[in-house]
CSV table of C-alpha atoms and ligand atoms in Angstrom, one decimal:
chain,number,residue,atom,x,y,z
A,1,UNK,CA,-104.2,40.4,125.2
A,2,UNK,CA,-103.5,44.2,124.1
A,3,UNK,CA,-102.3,45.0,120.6
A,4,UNK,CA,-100.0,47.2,120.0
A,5,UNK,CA,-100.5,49.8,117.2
A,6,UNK,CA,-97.9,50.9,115.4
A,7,UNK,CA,-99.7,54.2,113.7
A,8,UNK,CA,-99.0,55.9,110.8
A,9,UNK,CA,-101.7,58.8,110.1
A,10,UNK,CA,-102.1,58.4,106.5
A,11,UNK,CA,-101.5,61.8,104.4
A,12,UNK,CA,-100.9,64.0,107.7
A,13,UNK,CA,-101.2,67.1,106.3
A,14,UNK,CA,-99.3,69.9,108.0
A,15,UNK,CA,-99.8,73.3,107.3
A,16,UNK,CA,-98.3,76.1,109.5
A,17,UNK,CA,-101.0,76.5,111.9
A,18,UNK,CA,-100.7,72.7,112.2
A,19,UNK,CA,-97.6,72.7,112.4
A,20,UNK,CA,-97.1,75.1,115.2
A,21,UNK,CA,-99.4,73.3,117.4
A,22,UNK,CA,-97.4,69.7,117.0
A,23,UNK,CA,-94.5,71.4,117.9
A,24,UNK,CA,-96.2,73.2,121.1
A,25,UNK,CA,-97.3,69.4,122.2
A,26,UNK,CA,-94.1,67.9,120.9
A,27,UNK,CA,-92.0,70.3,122.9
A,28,UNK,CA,-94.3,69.1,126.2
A,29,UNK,CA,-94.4,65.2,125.6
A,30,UNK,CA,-90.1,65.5,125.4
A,31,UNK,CA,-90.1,67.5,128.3
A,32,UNK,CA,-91.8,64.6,130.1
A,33,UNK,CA,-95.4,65.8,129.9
A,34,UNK,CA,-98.6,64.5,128.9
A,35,UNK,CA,-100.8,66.4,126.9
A,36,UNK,CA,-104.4,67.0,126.3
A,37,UNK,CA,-105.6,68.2,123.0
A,38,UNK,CA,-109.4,69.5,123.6
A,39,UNK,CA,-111.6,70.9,121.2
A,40,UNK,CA,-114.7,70.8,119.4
A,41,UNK,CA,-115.6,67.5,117.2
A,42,UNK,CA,-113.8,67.3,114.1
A,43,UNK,CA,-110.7,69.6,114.3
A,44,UNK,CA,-107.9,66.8,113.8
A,45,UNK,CA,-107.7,65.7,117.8
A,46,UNK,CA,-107.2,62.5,117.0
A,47,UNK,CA,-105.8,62.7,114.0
A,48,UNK,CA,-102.8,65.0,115.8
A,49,UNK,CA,-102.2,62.4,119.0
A,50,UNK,CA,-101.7,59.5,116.3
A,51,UNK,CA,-99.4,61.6,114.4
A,52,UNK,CA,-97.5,63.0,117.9
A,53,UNK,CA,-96.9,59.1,119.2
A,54,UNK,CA,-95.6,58.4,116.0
A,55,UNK,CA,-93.2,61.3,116.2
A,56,UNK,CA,-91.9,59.8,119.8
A,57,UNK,CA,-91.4,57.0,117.7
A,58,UNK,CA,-92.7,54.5,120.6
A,59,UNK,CA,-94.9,51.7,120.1
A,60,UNK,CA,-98.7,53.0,120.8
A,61,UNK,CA,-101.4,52.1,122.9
A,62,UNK,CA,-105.2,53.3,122.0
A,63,UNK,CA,-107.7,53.6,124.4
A,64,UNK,CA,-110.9,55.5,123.7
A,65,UNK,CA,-113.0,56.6,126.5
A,66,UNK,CA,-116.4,54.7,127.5
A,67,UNK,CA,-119.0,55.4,129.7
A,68,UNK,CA,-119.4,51.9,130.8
A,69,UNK,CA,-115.1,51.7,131.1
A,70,UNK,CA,-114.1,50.5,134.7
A,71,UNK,CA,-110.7,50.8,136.2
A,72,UNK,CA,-110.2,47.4,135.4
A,73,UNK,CA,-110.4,48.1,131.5
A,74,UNK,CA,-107.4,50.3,132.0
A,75,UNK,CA,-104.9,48.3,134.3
A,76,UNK,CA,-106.2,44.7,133.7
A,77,UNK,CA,-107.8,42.3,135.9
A,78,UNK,CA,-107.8,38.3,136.7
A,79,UNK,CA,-108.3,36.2,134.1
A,80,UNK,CA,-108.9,32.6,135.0
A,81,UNK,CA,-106.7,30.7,137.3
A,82,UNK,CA,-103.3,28.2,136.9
A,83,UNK,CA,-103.6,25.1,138.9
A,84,UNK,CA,-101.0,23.5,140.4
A,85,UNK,CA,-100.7,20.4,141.8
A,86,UNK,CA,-97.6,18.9,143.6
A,87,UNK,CA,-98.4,14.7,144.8
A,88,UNK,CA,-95.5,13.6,146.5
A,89,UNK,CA,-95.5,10.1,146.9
A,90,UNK,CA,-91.7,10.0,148.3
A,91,UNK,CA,-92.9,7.6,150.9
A,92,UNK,CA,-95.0,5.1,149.8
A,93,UNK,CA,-97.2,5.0,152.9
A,94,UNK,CA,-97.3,8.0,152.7
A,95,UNK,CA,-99.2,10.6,150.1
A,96,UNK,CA,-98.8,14.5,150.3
A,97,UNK,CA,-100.9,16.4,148.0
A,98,UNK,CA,-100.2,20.4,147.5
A,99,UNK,CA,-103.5,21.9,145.3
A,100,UNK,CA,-102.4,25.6,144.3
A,101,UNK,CA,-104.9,27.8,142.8
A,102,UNK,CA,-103.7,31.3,141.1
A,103,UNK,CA,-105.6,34.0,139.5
A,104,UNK,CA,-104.1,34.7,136.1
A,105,UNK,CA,-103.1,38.9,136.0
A,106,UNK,CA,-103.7,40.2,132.3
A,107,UNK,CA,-102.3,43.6,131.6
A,108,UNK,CA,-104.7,46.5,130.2
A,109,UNK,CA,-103.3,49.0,128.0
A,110,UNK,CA,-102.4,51.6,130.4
A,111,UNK,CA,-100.3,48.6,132.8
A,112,UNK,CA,-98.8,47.7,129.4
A,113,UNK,CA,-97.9,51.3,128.3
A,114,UNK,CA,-96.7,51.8,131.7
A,115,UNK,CA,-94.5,48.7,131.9
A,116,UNK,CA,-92.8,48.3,128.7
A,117,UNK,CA,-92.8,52.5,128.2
A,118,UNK,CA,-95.2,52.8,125.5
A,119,UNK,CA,-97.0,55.6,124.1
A,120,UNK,CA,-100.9,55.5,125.4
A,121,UNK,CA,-103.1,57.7,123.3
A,122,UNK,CA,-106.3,58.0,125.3
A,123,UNK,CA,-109.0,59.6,123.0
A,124,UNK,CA,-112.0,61.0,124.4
A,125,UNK,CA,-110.8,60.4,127.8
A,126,UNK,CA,-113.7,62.3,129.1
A,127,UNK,CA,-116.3,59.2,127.9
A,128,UNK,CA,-115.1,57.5,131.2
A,129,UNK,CA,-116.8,58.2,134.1
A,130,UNK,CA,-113.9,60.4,136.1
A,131,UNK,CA,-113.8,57.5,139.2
A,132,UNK,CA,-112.0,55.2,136.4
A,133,UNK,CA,-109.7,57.6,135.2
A,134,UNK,CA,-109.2,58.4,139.0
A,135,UNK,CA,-105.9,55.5,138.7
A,136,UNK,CA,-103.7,58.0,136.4
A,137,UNK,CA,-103.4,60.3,138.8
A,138,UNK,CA,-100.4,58.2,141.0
A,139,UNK,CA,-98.9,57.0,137.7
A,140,UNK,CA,-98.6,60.6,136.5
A,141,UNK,CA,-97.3,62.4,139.3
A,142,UNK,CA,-96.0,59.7,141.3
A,143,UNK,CA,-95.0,57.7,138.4
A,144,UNK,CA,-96.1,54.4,140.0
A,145,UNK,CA,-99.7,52.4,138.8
A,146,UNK,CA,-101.5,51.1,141.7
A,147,UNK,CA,-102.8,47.7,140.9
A,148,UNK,CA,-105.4,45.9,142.9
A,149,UNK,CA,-104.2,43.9,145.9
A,150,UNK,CA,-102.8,39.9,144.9
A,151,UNK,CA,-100.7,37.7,147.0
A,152,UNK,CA,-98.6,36.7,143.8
A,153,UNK,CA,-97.2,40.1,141.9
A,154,UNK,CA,-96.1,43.9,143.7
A,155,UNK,CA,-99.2,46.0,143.9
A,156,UNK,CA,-96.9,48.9,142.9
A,157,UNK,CA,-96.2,49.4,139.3
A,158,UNK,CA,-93.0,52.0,138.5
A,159,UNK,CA,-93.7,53.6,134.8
A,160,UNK,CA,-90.9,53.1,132.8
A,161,UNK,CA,-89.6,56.7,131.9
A,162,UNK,CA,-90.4,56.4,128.2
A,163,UNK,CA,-94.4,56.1,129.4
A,164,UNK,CA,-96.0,59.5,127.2
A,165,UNK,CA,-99.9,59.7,127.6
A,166,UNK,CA,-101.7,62.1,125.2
A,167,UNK,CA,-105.3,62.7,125.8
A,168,UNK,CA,-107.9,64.3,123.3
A,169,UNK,CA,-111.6,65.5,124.6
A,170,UNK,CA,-114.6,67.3,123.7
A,171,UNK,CA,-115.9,70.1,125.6
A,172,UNK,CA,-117.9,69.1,128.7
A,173,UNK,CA,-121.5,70.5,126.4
A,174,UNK,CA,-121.6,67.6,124.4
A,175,UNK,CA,-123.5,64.9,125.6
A,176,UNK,CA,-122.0,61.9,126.9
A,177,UNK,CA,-119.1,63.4,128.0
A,178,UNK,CA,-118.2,63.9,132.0
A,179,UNK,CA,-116.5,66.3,133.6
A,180,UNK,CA,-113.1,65.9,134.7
A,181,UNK,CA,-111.4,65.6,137.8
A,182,UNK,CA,-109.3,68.9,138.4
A,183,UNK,CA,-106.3,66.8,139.8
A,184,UNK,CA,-106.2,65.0,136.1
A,185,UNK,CA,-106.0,68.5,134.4
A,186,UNK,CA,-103.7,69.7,136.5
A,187,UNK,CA,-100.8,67.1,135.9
A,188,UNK,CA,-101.9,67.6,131.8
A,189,UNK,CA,-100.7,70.4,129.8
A,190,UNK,CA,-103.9,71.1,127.7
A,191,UNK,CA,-103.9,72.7,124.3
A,192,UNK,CA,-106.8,74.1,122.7
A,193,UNK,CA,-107.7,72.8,119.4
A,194,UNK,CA,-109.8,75.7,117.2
A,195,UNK,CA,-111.1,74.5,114.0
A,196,UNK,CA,-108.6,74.3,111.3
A,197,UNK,CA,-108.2,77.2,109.5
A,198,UNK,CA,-109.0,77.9,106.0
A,199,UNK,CA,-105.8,76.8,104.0
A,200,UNK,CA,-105.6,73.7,106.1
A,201,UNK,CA,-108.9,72.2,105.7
A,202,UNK,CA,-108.4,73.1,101.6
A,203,UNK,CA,-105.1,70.8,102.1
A,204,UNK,CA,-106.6,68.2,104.1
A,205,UNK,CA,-109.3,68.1,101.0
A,206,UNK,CA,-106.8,68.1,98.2
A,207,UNK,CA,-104.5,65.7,99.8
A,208,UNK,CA,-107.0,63.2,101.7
A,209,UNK,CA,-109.9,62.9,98.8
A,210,UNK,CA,-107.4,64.3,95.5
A,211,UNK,CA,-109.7,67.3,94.6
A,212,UNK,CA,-108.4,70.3,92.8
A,213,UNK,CA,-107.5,73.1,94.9
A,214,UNK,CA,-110.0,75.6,93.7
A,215,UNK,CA,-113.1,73.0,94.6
A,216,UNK,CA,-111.6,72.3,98.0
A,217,UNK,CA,-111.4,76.1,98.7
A,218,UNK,CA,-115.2,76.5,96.9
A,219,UNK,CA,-116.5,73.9,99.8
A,220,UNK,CA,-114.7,74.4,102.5
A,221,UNK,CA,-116.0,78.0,102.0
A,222,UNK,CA,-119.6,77.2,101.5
A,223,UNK,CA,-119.8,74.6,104.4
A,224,UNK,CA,-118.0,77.1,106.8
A,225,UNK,CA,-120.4,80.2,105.9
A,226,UNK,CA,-123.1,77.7,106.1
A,227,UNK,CA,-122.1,76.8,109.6
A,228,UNK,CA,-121.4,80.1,110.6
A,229,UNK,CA,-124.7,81.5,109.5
A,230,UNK,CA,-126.8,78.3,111.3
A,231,UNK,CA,-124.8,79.9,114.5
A,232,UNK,CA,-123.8,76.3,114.9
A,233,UNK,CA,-120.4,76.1,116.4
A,234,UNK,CA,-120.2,72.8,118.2
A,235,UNK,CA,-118.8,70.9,115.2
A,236,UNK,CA,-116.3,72.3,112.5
A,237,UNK,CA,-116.8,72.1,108.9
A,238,UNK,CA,-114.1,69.6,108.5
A,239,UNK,CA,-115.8,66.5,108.4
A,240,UNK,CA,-119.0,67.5,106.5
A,241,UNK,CA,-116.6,69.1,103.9
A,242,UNK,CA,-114.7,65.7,103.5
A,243,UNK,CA,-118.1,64.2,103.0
A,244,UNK,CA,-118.9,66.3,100.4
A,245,UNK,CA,-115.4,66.4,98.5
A,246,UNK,CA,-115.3,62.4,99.1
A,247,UNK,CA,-119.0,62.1,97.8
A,248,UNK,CA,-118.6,64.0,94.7
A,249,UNK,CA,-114.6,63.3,93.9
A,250,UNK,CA,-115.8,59.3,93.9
A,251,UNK,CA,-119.6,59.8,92.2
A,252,UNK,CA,-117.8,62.6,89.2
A,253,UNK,CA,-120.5,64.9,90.6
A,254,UNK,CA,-119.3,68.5,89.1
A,255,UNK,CA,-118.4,70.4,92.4
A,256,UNK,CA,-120.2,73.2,91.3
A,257,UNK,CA,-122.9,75.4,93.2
A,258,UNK,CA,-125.0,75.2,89.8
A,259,UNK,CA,-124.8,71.6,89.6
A,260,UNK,CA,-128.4,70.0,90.6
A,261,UNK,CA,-126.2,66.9,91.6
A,262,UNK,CA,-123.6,69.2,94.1
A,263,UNK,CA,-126.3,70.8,95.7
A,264,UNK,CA,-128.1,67.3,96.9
A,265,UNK,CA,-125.1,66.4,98.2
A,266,UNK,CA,-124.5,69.3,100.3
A,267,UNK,CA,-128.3,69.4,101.6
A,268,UNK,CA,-128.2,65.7,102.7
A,269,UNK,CA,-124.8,66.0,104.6
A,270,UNK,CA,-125.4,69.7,105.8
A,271,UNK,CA,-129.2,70.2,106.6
A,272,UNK,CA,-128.5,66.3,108.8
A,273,UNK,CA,-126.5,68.8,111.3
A,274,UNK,CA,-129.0,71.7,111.7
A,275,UNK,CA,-130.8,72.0,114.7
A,276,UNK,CA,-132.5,75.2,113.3
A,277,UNK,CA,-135.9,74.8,111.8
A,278,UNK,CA,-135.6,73.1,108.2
A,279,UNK,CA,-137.1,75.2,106.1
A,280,UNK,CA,-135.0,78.8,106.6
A,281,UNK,CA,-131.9,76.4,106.8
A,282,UNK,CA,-132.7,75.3,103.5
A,283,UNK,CA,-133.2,79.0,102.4
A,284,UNK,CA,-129.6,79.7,103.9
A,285,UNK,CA,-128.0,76.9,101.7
A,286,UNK,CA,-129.7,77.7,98.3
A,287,UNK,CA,-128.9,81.6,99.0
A,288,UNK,CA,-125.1,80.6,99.6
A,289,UNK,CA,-125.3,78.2,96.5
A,290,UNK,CA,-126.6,81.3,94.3
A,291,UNK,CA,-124.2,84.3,96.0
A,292,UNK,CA,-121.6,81.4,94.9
A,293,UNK,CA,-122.1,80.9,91.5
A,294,UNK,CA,-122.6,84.5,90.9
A,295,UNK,CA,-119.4,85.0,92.4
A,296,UNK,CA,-117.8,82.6,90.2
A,297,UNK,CA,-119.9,83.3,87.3
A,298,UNK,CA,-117.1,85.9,85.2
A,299,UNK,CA,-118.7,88.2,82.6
A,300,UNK,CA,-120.4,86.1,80.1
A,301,UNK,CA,-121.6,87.4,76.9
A,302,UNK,CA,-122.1,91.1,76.5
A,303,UNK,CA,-125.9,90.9,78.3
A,304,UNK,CA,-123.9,91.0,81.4
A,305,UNK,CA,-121.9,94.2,81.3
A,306,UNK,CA,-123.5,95.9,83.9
A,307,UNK,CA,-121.6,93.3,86.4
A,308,UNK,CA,-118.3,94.4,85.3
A,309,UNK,CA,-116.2,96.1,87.6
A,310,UNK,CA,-115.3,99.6,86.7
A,311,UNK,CA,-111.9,99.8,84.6
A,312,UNK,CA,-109.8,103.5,85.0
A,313,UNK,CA,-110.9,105.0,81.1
A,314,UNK,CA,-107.1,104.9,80.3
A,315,UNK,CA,-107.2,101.6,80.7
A,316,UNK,CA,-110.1,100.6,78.7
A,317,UNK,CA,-109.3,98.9,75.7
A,318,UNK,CA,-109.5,101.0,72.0
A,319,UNK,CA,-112.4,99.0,70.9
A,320,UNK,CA,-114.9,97.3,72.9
A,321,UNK,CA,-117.1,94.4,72.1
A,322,UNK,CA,-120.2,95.6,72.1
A,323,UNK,CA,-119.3,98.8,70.3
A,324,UNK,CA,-117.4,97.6,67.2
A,325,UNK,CA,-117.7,93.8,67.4
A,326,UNK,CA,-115.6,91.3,68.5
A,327,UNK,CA,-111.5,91.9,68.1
A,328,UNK,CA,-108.9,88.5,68.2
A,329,UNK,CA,-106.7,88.7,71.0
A,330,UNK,CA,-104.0,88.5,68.3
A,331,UNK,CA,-105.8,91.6,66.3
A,332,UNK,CA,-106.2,93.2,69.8
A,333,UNK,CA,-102.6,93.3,70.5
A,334,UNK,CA,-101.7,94.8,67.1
A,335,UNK,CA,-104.2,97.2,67.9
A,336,UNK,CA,-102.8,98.0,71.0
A,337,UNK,CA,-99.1,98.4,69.2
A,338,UNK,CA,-100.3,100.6,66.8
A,339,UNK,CA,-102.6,103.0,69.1
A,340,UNK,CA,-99.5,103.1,71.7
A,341,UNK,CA,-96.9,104.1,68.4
A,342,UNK,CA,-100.0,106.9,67.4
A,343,UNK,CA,-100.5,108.3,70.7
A,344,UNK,CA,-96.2,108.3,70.8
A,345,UNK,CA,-96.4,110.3,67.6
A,346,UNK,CA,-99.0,112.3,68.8
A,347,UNK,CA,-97.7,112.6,72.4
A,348,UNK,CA,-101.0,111.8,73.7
A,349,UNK,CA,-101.0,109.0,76.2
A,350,UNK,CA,-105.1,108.8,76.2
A,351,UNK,CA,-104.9,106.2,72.9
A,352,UNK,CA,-102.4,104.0,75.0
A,353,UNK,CA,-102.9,100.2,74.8
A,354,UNK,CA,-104.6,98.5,77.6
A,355,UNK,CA,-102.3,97.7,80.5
A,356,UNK,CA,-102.5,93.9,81.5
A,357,UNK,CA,-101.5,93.5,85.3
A,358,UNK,CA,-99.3,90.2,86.1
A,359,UNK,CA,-101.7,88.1,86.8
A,360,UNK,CA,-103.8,88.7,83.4
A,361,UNK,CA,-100.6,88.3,81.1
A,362,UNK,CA,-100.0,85.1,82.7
A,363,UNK,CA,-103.5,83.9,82.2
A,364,UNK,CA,-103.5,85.0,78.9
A,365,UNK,CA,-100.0,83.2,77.8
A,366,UNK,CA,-101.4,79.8,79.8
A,367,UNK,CA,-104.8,80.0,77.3
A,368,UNK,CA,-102.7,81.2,74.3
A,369,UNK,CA,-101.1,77.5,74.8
A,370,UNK,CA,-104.1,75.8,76.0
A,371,UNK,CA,-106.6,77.2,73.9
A,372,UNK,CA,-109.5,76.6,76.7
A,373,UNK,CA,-109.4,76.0,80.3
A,374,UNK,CA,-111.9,76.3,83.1
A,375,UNK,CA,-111.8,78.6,86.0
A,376,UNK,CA,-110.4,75.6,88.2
A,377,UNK,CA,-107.4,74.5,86.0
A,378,UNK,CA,-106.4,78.1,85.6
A,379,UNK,CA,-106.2,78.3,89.2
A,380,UNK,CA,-104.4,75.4,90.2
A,381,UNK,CA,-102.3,76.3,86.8
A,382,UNK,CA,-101.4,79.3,88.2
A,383,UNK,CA,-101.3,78.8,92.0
A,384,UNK,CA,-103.9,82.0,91.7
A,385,UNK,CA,-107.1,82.4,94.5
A,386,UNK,CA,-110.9,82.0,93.2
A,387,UNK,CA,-111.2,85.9,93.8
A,388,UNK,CA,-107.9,87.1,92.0
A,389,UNK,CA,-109.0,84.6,89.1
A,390,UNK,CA,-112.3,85.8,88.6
A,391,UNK,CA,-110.9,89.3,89.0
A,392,UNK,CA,-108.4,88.5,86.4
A,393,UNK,CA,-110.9,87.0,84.0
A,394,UNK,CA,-113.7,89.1,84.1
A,395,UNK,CA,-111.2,92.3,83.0
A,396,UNK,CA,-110.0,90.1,80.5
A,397,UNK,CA,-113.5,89.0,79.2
A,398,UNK,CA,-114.3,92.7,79.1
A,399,UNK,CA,-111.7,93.8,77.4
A,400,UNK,CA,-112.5,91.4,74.9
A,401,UNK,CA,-109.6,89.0,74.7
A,402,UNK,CA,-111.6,86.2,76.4
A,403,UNK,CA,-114.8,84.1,75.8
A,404,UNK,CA,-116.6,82.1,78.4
A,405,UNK,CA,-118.5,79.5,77.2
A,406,UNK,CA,-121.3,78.0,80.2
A,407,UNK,CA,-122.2,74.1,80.0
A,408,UNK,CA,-125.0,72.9,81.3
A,409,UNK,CA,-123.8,70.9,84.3
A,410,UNK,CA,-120.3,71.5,83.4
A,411,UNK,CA,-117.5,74.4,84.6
A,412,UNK,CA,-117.4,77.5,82.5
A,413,UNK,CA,-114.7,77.2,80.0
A,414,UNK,CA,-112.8,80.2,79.6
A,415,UNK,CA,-110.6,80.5,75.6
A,416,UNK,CA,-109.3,83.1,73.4
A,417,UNK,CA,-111.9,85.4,71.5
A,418,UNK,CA,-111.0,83.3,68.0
A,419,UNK,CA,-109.7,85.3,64.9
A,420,UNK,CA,-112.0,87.1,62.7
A,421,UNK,CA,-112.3,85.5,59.3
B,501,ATP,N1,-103.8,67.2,109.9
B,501,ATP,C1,-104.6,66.4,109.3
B,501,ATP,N2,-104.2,65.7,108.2
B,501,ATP,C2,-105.0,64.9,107.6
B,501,ATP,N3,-106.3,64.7,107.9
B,501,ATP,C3,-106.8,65.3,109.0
B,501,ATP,C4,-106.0,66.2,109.7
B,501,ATP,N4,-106.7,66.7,110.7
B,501,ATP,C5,-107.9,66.2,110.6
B,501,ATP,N5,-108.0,65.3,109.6
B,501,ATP,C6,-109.1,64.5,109.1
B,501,ATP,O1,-110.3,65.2,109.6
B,501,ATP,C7,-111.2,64.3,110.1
B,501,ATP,C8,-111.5,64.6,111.5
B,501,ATP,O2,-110.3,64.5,112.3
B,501,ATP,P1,-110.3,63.8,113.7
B,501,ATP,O3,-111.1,62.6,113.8
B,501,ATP,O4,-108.8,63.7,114.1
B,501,ATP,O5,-111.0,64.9,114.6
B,501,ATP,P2,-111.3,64.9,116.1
B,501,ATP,O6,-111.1,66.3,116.6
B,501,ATP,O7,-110.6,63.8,116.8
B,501,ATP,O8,-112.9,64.6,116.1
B,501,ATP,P3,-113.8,64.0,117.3
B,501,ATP,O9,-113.7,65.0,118.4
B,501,ATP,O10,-115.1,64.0,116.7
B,501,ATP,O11,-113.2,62.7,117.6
B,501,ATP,C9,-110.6,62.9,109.9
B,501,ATP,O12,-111.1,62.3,108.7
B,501,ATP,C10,-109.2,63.2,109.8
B,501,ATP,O13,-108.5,62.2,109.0
């Protein structure tokens, strides 16, 4: 007997580029078309055909591909027999005895699709040997599914008009998979599934594990430079980035690159998928943990003012840190009143105040009611990217109206200089 499923991809998340692509195969599958998503492993294949049959709204019918699959695993086969027996004893001399023996047919899930018009989702089609998947060519084209000869039931099939198929396959390169027959890709409308692009793999983290948006950026980031420097491109960085977020989101391990716990977690699930030697691979990941946490590491104390990015001299705050001591944010902004009324007296516009762009004001009214946040909540606070955020913060920590305070194993916490007593 064949189940039906009735699919609802949990948290689909559709992003533009997502987005585009369901419509492309959507626009097919109306038309009358099947489709063929193909693609690497792990760029939402079969994720996408689940969430397509549930759009046609059409009772689905799974089927992944197996090497060991024959036809008869697709259209059905006997199953045991009915016996009948008829004794007529009308005449009492006289005894006639009718012994019928039938082979039971049991429907596969393509007959069933075909029959009743269901959806048949056939993922990883390309497992099969091609010979099996040889009887979709008639019910296709010709719209009829031949079924093996039987005295008791048409050998012709019609598909009921509602009957979609949508396919999903790995390139040919990876092992296990066959090729396939021309004549099957020519009655499909393939579309090429690329790996998810940066914005949707962050949603798919935040939405499908519940991460903040700055640590699903942080490792979809570091898993996707880590790929792309191992030259391996036959797998994206979705899954092992789901690993990772999923690991740590459930075990409270800081998703940090500085965290001891963080970096474990990415070795196990990313150095299992090199085929490179071990040892530079290694070297690759702790060098992409480092350039990371320098990246994210703002301006700390005044040790570190050699990182800071050059400010334009008009711009450059009255009084520094290092030069006259720390100033409150609060003091700071009198300061700056009083050096922009001087320098209006004087008509010299040298001793103006410093100039916060947009994105620092806001940072600085969000702390001003917070007190103390760390780099990720002021990102998601603010909607703001890891690079316009650590741009933002380091100007403010060097012009002195913010204090980052490191904790060992913990995020940065970023607060206003406090007052002077
Ligand atoms: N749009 C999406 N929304 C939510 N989750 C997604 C989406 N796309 C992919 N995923 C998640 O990413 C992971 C990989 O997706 P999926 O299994 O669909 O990929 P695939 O291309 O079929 O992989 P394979 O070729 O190895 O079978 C799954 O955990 C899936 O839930």
């Amino acid at each position: 007997m064949s189940t039906v499923l009735q699919a609802r991809p949990r948290n689909f998340v559709s992003t533009p580029a997502v987005e585009r692509i369901a419509r492309r195969a959507l626009r097919y599958l109306q038309s009358g078309y099947s489709v063929h998503l193909r693609g690497p492993a792990g760029t939402g294949k079969t994720t996408l055909a689940l969430h397509l049959a549930d759009l046609l709204s059409r009772p689905i019918m799974l089927v992944f591909g197996d090497d060991e699959f024959k036809t008869s695993d697709l259209i059905g086969n006997q199953s045991g027999y009915t016996r009948k027996k008829v004794v007529d004893n009308y005449i009492h001399s006289v005894v006639k005895v009718e012994d019928e023996l039938r082979h039971n047919w049991v429907d596969s899930r393509l007959t069933l699709a075909c029959r009743e018009g269901f959806t048949l989702v056939y993922d990883e089609f390309n497992r099969s040997r091609p010979e099996v998947n040889n009887v979709l060519l008639s019910a296709l084209e010709e719209k009829l599914l031949v079924l093996p000869p039987s005295g008791h039931r048409p050998e012709y099939l019609r598909v009921n008009p509602h009957f979609r198929a949508i396919f999903t396959s790995n390139p040919e390169e990876y092992a296990g998979v066959h090729g396939t027959q021309d004549a099957l890709l020519d009655r499909l409308i393939t579309i090429h599934m690329p790996e998810p692009d940066e914005l949707t793999q962050q949603q798919i983290l935040i939405q499908k594990v519940g991460i903040e948006p700055a640590d699903a950026l942080m490792i979809v980031r570091l898993v996707k430079a880590f790929k792309s420097q191992m030259g391996n491109h036959s797998a994206t960085s979705l899954r092992p980035s789901l690993m990772i977020a999923n690991i740590c989101h459930e075990h409270g391990v800081a998703m940090m690159t500085e965290d001891a716990d963080f970096r474990d977690v990415c070795s196990d699930v990313l150095l299992s998928r090199v085929t490179n030697e071990l040892s530079p691979a290694t070297h690759t990941l702790w060098d992409l943990f480092n350039e990371l946490t320098a990246s994210a590491d703002v301006l700390g104390p005044e040790s570190n003012s050699t990182d800071v990015s050059p400010q334009p001299e008009a711009d450059k705050p009255v009084e520094t840190k290092g030069s006259k001591g720390k100033s409150t944010t609060k003091s700071k902004a009198k300061e700056s009143a009083k050096a922009s009324e001087e320098a209006d007296e004087a008509g010299d516009d040298s001793a103006s105040a410093p100039e916060l762009d947009e994105i620092e004001s806001s940072i600085l009214t969000f702390l001003t009611a917070r007190e103390s946040a760390s780099l990720s909540e002021i990102e998601s606070e603010l909607s703001l990217t890891r690079f316009k955020a650590v741009d933002a913060l380091r100007s403010l920590v060097e012009a002195g109206y913010l204090q980052k305070q490191n904790g060992a194993g913990k995020p940065a916490i970023y607060g206003l200089v406090p007052e002077e007593s």
